[in-house]
Coordinates of N, CA and C in Angstrom, one line a residue:
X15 N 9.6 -2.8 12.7 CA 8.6 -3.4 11.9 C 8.6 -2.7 10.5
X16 N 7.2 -3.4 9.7 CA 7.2 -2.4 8.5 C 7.6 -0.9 8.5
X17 N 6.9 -0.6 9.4 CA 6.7 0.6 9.1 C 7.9 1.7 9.7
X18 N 8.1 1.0 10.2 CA 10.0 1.8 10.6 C 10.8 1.8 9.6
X19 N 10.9 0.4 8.9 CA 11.9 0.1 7.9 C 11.1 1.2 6.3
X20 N 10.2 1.5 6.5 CA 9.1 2.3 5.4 C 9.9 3.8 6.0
X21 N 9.8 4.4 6.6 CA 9.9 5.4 7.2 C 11.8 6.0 7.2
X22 N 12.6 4.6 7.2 CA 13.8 4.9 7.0 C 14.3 4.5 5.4
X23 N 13.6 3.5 4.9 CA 13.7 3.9 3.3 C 13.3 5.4 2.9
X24 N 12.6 5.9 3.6 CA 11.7 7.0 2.8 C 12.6 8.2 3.2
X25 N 13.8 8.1 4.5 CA 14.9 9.2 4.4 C 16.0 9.3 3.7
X26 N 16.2 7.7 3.4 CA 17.5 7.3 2.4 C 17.1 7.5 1.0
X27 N 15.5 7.8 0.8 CA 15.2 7.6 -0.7 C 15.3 6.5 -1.5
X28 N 15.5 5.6 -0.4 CA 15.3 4.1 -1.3 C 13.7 3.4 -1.5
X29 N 13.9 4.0 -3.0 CA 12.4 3.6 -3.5 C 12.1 1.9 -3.1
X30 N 13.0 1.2 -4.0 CA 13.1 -0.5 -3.6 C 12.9 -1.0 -2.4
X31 N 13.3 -0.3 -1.1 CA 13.3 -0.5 0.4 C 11.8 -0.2 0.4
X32 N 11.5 0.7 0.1 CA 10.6 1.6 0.4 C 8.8 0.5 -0.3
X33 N 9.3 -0.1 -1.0 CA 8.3 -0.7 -2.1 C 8.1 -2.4 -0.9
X34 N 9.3 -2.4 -0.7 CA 9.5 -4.3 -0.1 C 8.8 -3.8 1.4
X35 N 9.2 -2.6 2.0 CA 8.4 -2.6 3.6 C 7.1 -2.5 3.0
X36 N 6.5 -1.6 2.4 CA 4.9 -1.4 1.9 C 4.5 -2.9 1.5
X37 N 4.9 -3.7 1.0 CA 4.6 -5.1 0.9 C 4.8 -5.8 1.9
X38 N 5.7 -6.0 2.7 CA 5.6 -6.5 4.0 C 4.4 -5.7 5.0
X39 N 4.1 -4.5 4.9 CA 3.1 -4.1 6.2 C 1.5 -4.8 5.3
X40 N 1.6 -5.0 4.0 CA 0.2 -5.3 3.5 C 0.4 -6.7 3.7
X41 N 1.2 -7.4 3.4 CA 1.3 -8.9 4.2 C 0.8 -9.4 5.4
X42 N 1.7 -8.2 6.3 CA 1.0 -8.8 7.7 C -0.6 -8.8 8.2
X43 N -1.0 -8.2 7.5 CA -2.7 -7.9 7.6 C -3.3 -9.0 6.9
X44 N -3.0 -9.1 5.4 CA -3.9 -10.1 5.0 C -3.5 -11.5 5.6
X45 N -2.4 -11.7 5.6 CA -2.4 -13.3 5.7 C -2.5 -13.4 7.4
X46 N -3.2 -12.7 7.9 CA -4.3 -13.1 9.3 C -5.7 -13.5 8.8
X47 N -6.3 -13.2 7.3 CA -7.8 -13.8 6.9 C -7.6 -15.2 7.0
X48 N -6.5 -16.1 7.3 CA -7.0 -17.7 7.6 C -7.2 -18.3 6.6
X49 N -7.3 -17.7 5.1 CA -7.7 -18.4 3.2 C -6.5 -18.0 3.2
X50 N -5.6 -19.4 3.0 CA -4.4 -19.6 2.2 C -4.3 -19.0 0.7
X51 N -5.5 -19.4 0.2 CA -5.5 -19.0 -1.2 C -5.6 -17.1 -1.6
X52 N -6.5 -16.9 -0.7 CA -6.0 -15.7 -1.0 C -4.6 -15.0 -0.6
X53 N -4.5 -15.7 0.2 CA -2.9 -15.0 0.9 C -1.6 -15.3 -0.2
X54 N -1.8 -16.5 -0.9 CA -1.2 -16.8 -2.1 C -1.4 -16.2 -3.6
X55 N -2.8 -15.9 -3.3 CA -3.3 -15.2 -4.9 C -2.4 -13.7 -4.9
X56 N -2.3 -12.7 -3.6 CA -2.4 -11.4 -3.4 C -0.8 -11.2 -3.1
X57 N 0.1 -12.6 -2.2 CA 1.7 -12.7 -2.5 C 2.1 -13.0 -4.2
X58 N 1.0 -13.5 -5.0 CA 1.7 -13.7 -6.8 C 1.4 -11.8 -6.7
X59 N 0.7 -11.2 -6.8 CA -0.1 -10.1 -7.5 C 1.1 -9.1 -6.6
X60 N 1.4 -8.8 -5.1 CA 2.3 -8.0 -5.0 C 3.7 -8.4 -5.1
X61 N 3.9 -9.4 -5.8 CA 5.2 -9.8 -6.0 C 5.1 -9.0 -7.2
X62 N 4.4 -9.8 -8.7 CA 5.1 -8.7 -9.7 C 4.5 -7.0 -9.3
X63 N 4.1 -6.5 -8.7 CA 3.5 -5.1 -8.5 C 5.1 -4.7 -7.7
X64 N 5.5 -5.3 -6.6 CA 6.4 -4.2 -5.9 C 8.1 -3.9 -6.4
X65 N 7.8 -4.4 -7.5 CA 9.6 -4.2 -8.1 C 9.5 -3.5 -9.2
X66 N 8.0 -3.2 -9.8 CA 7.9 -2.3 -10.9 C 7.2 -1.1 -10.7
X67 N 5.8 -1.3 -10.8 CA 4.8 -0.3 -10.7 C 5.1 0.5 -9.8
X68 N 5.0 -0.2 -8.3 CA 5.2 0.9 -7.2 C 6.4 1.5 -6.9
X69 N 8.0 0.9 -6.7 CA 8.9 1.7 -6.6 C 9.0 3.2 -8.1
X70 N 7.9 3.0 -9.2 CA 8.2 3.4 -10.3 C 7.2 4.2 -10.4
X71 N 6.5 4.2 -9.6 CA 5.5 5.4 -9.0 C 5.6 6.2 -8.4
X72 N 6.5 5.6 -7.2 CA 7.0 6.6 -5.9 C 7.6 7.2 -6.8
X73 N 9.1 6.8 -7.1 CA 9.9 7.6 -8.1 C 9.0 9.4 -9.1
X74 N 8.2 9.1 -9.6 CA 7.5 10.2 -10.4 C 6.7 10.9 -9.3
X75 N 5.8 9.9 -8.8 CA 4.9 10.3 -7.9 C 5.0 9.8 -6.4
X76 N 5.4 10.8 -5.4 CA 6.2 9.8 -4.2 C 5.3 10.2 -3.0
X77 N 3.8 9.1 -3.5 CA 2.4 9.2 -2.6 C 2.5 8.7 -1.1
X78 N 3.7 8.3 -0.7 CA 4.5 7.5 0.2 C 3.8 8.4 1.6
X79 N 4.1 9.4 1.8 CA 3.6 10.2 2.8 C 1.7 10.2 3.3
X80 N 1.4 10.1 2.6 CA -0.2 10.0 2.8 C -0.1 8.6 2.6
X81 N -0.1 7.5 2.5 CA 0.3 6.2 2.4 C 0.3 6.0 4.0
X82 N 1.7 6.2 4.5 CA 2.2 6.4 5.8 C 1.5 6.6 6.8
X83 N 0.5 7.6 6.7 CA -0.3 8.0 7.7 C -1.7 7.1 7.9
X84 N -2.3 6.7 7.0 CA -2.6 5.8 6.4 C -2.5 4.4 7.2
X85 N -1.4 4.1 6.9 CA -1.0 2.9 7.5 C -1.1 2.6 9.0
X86 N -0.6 4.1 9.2 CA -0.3 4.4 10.8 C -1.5 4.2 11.8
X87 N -2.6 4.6 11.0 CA -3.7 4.7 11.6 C -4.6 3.0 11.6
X88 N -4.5 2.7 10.2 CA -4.7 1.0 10.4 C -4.1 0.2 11.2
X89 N -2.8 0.4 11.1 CA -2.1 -0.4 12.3 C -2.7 -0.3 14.0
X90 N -3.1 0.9 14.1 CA -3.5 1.2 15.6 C -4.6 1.0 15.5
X91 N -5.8 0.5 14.9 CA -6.8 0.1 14.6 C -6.7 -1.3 15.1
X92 N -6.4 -1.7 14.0 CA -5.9 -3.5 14.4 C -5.2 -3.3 15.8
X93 N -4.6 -2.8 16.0 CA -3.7 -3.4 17.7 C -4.9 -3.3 18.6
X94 N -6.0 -1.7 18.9 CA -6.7 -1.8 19.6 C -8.2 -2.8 19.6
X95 N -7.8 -4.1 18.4 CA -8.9 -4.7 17.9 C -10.3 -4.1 17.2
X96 N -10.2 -2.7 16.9 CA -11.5 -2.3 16.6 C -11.3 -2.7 14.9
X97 N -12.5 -3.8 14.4 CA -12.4 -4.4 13.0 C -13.6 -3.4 12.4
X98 N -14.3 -2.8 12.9 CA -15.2 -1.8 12.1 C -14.1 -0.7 11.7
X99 N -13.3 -0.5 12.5 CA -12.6 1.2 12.4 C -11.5 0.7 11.2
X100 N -10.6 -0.6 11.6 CA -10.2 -1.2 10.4 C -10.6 -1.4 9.0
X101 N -11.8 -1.8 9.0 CA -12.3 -2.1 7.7 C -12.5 -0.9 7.0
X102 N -13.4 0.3 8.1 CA -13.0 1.8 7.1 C -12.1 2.0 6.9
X103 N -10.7 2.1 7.6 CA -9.6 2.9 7.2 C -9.3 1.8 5.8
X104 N -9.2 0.8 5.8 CA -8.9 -0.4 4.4 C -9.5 -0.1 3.3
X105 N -10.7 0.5 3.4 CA -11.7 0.8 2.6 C -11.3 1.9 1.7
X106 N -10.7 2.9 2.8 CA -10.0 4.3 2.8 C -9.4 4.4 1.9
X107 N -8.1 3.4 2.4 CA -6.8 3.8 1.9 C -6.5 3.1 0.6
X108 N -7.3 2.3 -0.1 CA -7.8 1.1 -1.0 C -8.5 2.7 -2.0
X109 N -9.8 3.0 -1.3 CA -9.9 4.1 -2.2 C -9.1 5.2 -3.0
X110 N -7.8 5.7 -1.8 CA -7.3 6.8 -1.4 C -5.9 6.4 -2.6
X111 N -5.6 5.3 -2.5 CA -4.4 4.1 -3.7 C -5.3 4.3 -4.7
X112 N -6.5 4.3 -5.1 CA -7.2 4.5 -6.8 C -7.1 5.5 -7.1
X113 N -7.0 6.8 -6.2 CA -7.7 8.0 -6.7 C -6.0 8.5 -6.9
X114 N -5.0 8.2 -5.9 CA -3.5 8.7 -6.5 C -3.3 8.2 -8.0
X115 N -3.3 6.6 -7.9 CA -3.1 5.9 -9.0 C -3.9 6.9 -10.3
X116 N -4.7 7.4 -10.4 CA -5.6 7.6 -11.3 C -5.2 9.3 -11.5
X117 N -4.7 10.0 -10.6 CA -4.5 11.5 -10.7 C -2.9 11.0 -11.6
X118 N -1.9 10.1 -11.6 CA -1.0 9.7 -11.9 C -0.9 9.3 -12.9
X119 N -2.2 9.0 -13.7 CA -2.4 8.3 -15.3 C -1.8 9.9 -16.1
X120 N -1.3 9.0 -16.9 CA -0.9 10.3 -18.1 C -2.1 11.1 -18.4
X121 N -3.0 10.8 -18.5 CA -4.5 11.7 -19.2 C -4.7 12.3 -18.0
X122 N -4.8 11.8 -16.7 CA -5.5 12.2 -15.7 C -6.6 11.7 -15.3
X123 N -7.2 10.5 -16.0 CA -8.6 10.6 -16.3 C -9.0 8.9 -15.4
X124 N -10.0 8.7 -15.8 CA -10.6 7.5 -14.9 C -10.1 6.2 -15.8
X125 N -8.8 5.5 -14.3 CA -8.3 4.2 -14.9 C -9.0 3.1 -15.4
X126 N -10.6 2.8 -14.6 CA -11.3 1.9 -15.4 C -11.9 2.3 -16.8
X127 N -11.8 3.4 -17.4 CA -12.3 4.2 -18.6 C -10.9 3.4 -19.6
X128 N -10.2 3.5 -18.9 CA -8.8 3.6 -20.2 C -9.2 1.9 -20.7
X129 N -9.0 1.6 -22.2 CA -9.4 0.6 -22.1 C -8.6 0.7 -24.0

């Protein structure tokens, strides 16, 4: 699955491998909400996102590892159907993606501030 193919890009160092599985594991989650439209708004948004930003982030910043764990844990969330325990970890890891993103700005400083 994703996250195998995530985990073996991440020994080969293939950022690009590494960027297309992290898009495929967030795929499989959303496009279970049943809104086409969002499943189409969020496949436009990580299409242009996973061939630039993120393989181009890992590269400087290679947040991949806490990502991973992350993942690991939502996935087993979802399989044992617990949607409260899911929605925290989403919550989490949604926060956990702002606060890398943001330690990663050239200033350092708060990405909604930059303007």
């Amino acid at each position: 699955g994703a996250l195998g193919d995530a985990r073996q890009a991440t020994e080969l160092e293939d950022r690009l491998a590494l960027a297309r599985a992290n898009r495929h594991f967030h795929r499989c989650l959303y496009r279970e909400c049943g809104n086409q439209l969002v499943v189409e708004l969020l496949d436009k948004l990580s299409d242009q996102l996973v061939h630039g930003v993120i393989s181009l982030l890992w590269e400087r910043w290679p947040t991949w590892l806490a990502e991973e764990e992350e993942h690991r844990l939502l996935l087993a969330a979802v399989g044992r159907g617990d949607a409260r325990e899911a929605e925290r970890l989403v919550r989490r890891h949604i926060s956990g993606s702002v606060t890398r993103l943001d330690r990663a700005s050239p200033s350092g400083g708060r990405l909604e501030e930059k303007a």
